[in-house]
Amino acid sequence: DPIALSILLSCLVELLNNLKQTSKDVSEKELTFCRYLSVWEGCVNRNLTYVGSQDNLLLTTMELLRHALSIYPMNTSWLRTQGDINYIIRKYPASLRNYIEAGAMSSSYFLNEVPADIWDDSVYRRMISCCSALYCHTQAAVLCQFLTPVDFNMAIRAVQQHNSEDAMETYYHCIWETTILEAIIRM
């Protein structure tokens, strides 16, 4: 049952988020997304000391996600959660793939707009980080335009860091913010 899998997954993600918050000061945008997290509000003690290792909890969550997606491969919430977890463990190509798959599934393969609960500012920022880590700086600059408000400083830094292998010329038509276009022209 997809709802039972979602609730079990949300419990594990809530525990992961709690561990991240107690291990260091983490902002809300760095937490892992999962549908039904609100079920656990007030149920899981924020000061709870987890006896096991964070790695074991992460592995259990990843295995549950793998199993759930093998049964229901088009569940956009799980794809986004898997993207968040791959981002946490620095598997940037996999994370970017998961985010794009979630966007494609939720929008009828981009025929419609991607819903805000699938691609919000935190996902866009993670996608930008993934692109930068993969030396795809032009793609990162293009994604900066989707942030609310547009992060011009980040986009201009990405454009200035571009290298000759990131196919900048093929993405000119994807840049509509004049400030970013002006930065490209000044290079």
mmCIF file of C-alpha atoms in Angstrom:
data_model
loop_
_atom_site.group_PDB
_atom_site.id
_atom_site.type_symbol
_atom_site.label_atom_id
_atom_site.label_comp_id
_atom_site.label_asym_id
_atom_site.label_seq_id
_atom_site.Cartn_x
_atom_site.Cartn_y
_atom_site.Cartn_z
ATOM 1 C CA ASP A 1 0.000 0.000 0.000
ATOM 2 C CA PRO A 2 1.560 3.330 -1.044
ATOM 3 C CA ILE A 3 0.114 5.218 1.941
ATOM 4 C CA ALA A 4 1.637 2.767 4.429
ATOM 5 C CA LEU A 5 4.999 3.018 2.662
ATOM 6 C CA SER A 6 4.738 6.820 2.688
ATOM 7 C CA ILE A 7 3.970 6.937 6.404
ATOM 8 C CA LEU A 8 6.838 4.558 7.243
ATOM 9 C CA LEU A 9 9.162 6.569 5.019
ATOM 10 C CA SER A 10 8.031 9.832 6.627
ATOM 11 C CA CYS A 11 8.871 8.414 10.074
ATOM 12 C CA LEU A 12 12.407 7.534 8.965
ATOM 13 C CA VAL A 13 12.844 10.931 7.293
ATOM 14 C CA GLU A 14 11.597 12.696 10.436
ATOM 15 C CA LEU A 15 14.208 10.808 12.470
ATOM 16 C CA LEU A 16 16.888 11.743 9.904
ATOM 17 C CA ASN A 17 15.851 15.406 10.005
ATOM 18 C CA ASN A 18 15.962 15.361 13.819
ATOM 19 C CA LEU A 19 19.453 13.861 13.754
ATOM 20 C CA LYS A 20 20.617 16.538 11.315
ATOM 21 C CA GLN A 21 19.169 19.295 13.515
ATOM 22 C CA THR A 22 20.837 17.997 16.676
ATOM 23 C CA SER A 23 24.212 17.285 15.052
ATOM 24 C CA LYS A 24 24.643 20.849 13.799
ATOM 25 C CA ASP A 25 22.607 23.952 13.199
ATOM 26 C CA VAL A 26 20.766 23.217 9.967
ATOM 27 C CA SER A 27 18.420 25.566 8.207
ATOM 28 C CA GLU A 28 14.943 24.470 7.163
ATOM 29 C CA LYS A 29 15.960 24.337 3.482
ATOM 30 C CA GLU A 30 18.555 21.635 4.200
ATOM 31 C CA LEU A 31 16.036 19.186 5.620
ATOM 32 C CA THR A 32 14.777 16.230 3.627
ATOM 33 C CA PHE A 33 11.291 16.470 2.151
ATOM 34 C CA CYS A 34 8.730 13.729 2.574
ATOM 35 C CA ARG A 35 4.961 13.680 2.305
ATOM 36 C CA TYR A 36 3.164 12.977 5.621
ATOM 37 C CA LEU A 37 5.931 14.489 7.780
ATOM 38 C CA SER A 38 3.236 16.462 9.573
ATOM 39 C CA VAL A 39 1.929 13.164 11.027
ATOM 40 C CA TRP A 40 5.008 13.038 13.252
ATOM 41 C CA GLU A 41 4.852 16.609 14.584
ATOM 42 C CA GLY A 42 4.837 16.386 18.353
ATOM 43 C CA CYS A 43 5.242 12.587 18.271
ATOM 44 C CA VAL A 44 8.987 12.451 17.808
ATOM 45 C CA ASN A 45 10.944 14.102 20.586
ATOM 46 C CA ARG A 46 13.327 16.697 19.133
ATOM 47 C CA ASN A 47 15.794 16.034 21.965
ATOM 48 C CA LEU A 48 15.715 12.288 21.375
ATOM 49 C CA THR A 49 19.159 10.744 21.363
ATOM 50 C CA TYR A 50 19.348 8.153 18.636
ATOM 51 C CA VAL A 51 21.404 5.184 19.817
ATOM 52 C CA GLY A 52 22.240 3.801 16.364
ATOM 53 C CA SER A 53 24.328 5.486 13.743
ATOM 54 C CA GLN A 54 23.022 8.036 11.306
ATOM 55 C CA ASP A 55 24.522 5.912 8.528
ATOM 56 C CA ASN A 56 22.323 2.935 9.492
ATOM 57 C CA LEU A 57 19.219 5.120 9.513
ATOM 58 C CA LEU A 58 20.211 6.585 6.144
ATOM 59 C CA LEU A 59 20.807 3.114 4.671
ATOM 60 C CA THR A 60 17.453 1.880 5.985
ATOM 61 C CA THR A 61 15.696 4.905 4.489
ATOM 62 C CA MET A 62 17.457 4.420 1.146
ATOM 63 C CA GLU A 63 16.558 0.725 1.069
ATOM 64 C CA LEU A 64 12.903 1.484 1.839
ATOM 65 C CA LEU A 65 12.890 4.113 -0.920
ATOM 66 C CA ARG A 66 14.465 1.667 -3.380
ATOM 67 C CA HIS A 67 11.815 -0.924 -2.546
ATOM 68 C CA ALA A 68 8.945 1.577 -2.683
ATOM 69 C CA LEU A 69 10.089 2.966 -6.045
ATOM 70 C CA SER A 70 10.455 -0.541 -7.455
ATOM 71 C CA ILE A 71 6.739 -1.035 -6.761
ATOM 72 C CA TYR A 72 5.512 2.508 -7.537
ATOM 73 C CA PRO A 73 8.179 4.070 -9.806
ATOM 74 C CA MET A 74 6.119 7.150 -10.657
ATOM 75 C CA ASN A 75 5.561 8.415 -7.101
ATOM 76 C CA THR A 76 6.807 11.994 -7.318
ATOM 77 C CA SER A 77 7.050 12.509 -3.568
ATOM 78 C CA TRP A 78 9.349 9.496 -3.200
ATOM 79 C CA LEU A 79 11.448 10.584 -6.179
ATOM 80 C CA ARG A 80 11.938 13.993 -4.557
ATOM 81 C CA THR A 81 12.813 12.372 -1.216
ATOM 82 C CA GLN A 82 15.319 10.122 -2.975
ATOM 83 C CA GLY A 83 16.780 13.211 -4.658
ATOM 84 C CA ASP A 84 17.165 14.889 -1.264
ATOM 85 C CA ILE A 85 18.894 11.847 0.206
ATOM 86 C CA ASN A 86 21.216 11.503 -2.799
ATOM 87 C CA TYR A 87 22.039 15.190 -2.372
ATOM 88 C CA ILE A 88 22.875 14.654 1.309
ATOM 89 C CA ILE A 89 25.299 11.850 0.454
ATOM 90 C CA ARG A 90 26.765 13.930 -2.402
ATOM 91 C CA LYS A 91 25.579 11.738 -5.270
ATOM 92 C CA TYR A 92 24.871 14.801 -7.389
ATOM 93 C CA PRO A 93 24.132 13.141 -10.765
ATOM 94 C CA ALA A 94 21.624 10.776 -9.106
ATOM 95 C CA SER A 95 20.090 13.617 -7.122
ATOM 96 C CA LEU A 96 19.633 15.761 -10.235
ATOM 97 C CA ARG A 97 18.140 12.779 -12.097
ATOM 98 C CA ASN A 98 15.656 12.158 -9.244
ATOM 99 C CA TYR A 99 14.566 15.804 -9.172
ATOM 100 C CA ILE A 100 14.103 15.890 -12.946
ATOM 101 C CA GLU A 101 12.176 12.593 -12.902
ATOM 102 C CA ALA A 102 9.902 13.939 -10.158
ATOM 103 C CA GLY A 103 9.313 17.099 -12.190
ATOM 104 C CA ALA A 104 8.630 15.124 -15.355
ATOM 105 C CA MET A 105 6.209 12.728 -13.666
ATOM 106 C CA SER A 106 4.309 15.480 -11.880
ATOM 107 C CA SER A 107 3.854 17.617 -14.991
ATOM 108 C CA SER A 108 3.022 15.019 -17.648
ATOM 109 C CA TYR A 109 6.593 15.202 -18.933
ATOM 110 C CA PHE A 110 6.687 19.002 -18.707
ATOM 111 C CA LEU A 111 3.482 19.488 -20.656
ATOM 112 C CA ASN A 112 2.152 21.310 -17.573
ATOM 113 C CA GLU A 113 3.904 23.391 -14.939
ATOM 114 C CA VAL A 114 5.749 21.432 -12.255
ATOM 115 C CA PRO A 115 3.786 21.757 -8.974
ATOM 116 C CA ALA A 116 5.379 23.922 -6.279
ATOM 117 C CA ASP A 117 5.363 21.043 -3.782
ATOM 118 C CA ILE A 118 7.678 19.076 -6.102
ATOM 119 C CA TRP A 119 10.014 21.864 -7.237
ATOM 120 C CA ASP A 120 10.159 24.611 -4.632
ATOM 121 C CA ASP A 121 13.038 27.000 -3.946
ATOM 122 C CA SER A 122 14.901 24.395 -1.877
ATOM 123 C CA VAL A 123 14.838 21.929 -4.794
ATOM 124 C CA TYR A 124 15.951 24.626 -7.228
ATOM 125 C CA ARG A 125 18.849 25.513 -4.893
ATOM 126 C CA ARG A 126 19.845 21.863 -4.636
ATOM 127 C CA MET A 127 19.643 21.457 -8.414
ATOM 128 C CA ILE A 128 21.851 24.552 -8.785
ATOM 129 C CA SER A 129 24.357 23.063 -6.313
ATOM 130 C CA CYS A 130 24.319 19.770 -8.205
ATOM 131 C CA CYS A 131 24.980 21.534 -11.510
ATOM 132 C CA SER A 132 27.812 23.563 -9.990
ATOM 133 C CA ALA A 133 29.376 20.450 -8.453
ATOM 134 C CA LEU A 134 29.222 18.797 -11.886
ATOM 135 C CA TYR A 135 30.829 21.896 -13.501
ATOM 136 C CA CYS A 136 27.641 22.709 -15.399
ATOM 137 C CA HIS A 137 27.739 26.379 -14.466
ATOM 138 C CA THR A 138 25.597 27.652 -17.345
ATOM 139 C CA GLN A 139 22.817 25.244 -16.418
ATOM 140 C CA ALA A 140 23.123 26.470 -12.816
ATOM 141 C CA ALA A 141 22.710 30.069 -14.039
ATOM 142 C CA VAL A 142 19.598 29.092 -15.994
ATOM 143 C CA LEU A 143 18.104 27.450 -12.887
ATOM 144 C CA CYS A 144 18.798 30.589 -10.816
ATOM 145 C CA GLN A 145 16.084 32.333 -12.838
ATOM 146 C CA PHE A 146 13.460 30.061 -11.293
ATOM 147 C CA LEU A 147 14.189 31.129 -7.710
ATOM 148 C CA THR A 148 11.793 33.515 -6.025
ATOM 149 C CA PRO A 149 13.220 36.145 -6.055
ATOM 150 C CA VAL A 150 15.804 35.523 -8.751
ATOM 151 C CA ASP A 151 19.262 35.131 -7.208
ATOM 152 C CA PHE A 152 21.256 37.334 -9.583
ATOM 153 C CA ASN A 153 24.474 37.121 -7.555
ATOM 154 C CA MET A 154 24.489 33.331 -7.696
ATOM 155 C CA ALA A 155 23.630 33.343 -11.418
ATOM 156 C CA ILE A 156 26.364 35.828 -12.279
ATOM 157 C CA ARG A 157 28.926 33.866 -10.227
ATOM 158 C CA ALA A 158 27.889 30.723 -12.114
ATOM 159 C CA VAL A 159 28.244 32.457 -15.478
ATOM 160 C CA GLN A 160 31.693 33.757 -14.520
ATOM 161 C CA GLN A 161 32.812 30.249 -13.508
ATOM 162 C CA HIS A 162 31.715 28.584 -16.717
ATOM 163 C CA ASN A 163 34.210 26.541 -18.661
ATOM 164 C CA SER A 164 34.344 25.709 -22.315
ATOM 165 C CA GLU A 165 32.771 22.272 -21.802
ATOM 166 C CA ASP A 166 29.402 23.355 -20.420
ATOM 167 C CA ALA A 167 27.815 24.284 -23.790
ATOM 168 C CA MET A 168 27.016 27.866 -22.833
ATOM 169 C CA GLU A 169 26.140 28.870 -26.399
ATOM 170 C CA THR A 170 23.329 26.321 -26.581
ATOM 171 C CA TYR A 171 21.649 27.782 -23.479
ATOM 172 C CA TYR A 172 21.477 31.454 -24.517
ATOM 173 C CA HIS A 173 17.846 31.066 -25.548
ATOM 174 C CA CYS A 174 17.030 29.785 -22.032
ATOM 175 C CA ILE A 175 18.159 32.975 -20.308
ATOM 176 C CA TRP A 176 15.448 35.607 -20.096
ATOM 177 C CA GLU A 177 16.686 37.768 -17.231
ATOM 178 C CA THR A 178 18.419 40.801 -18.748
ATOM 179 C CA THR A 179 20.797 41.194 -15.798
ATOM 180 C CA ILE A 180 22.213 37.729 -16.450
ATOM 181 C CA LEU A 181 22.390 38.364 -20.197
ATOM 182 C CA GLU A 182 24.308 41.579 -19.557
ATOM 183 C CA ALA A 183 26.788 39.674 -17.377
ATOM 184 C CA ILE A 184 27.319 37.171 -20.193
ATOM 185 C CA ILE A 185 27.924 39.949 -22.700
ATOM 186 C CA ARG A 186 30.499 41.615 -20.408
ATOM 187 C CA MET A 187 32.555 38.424 -20.171
#
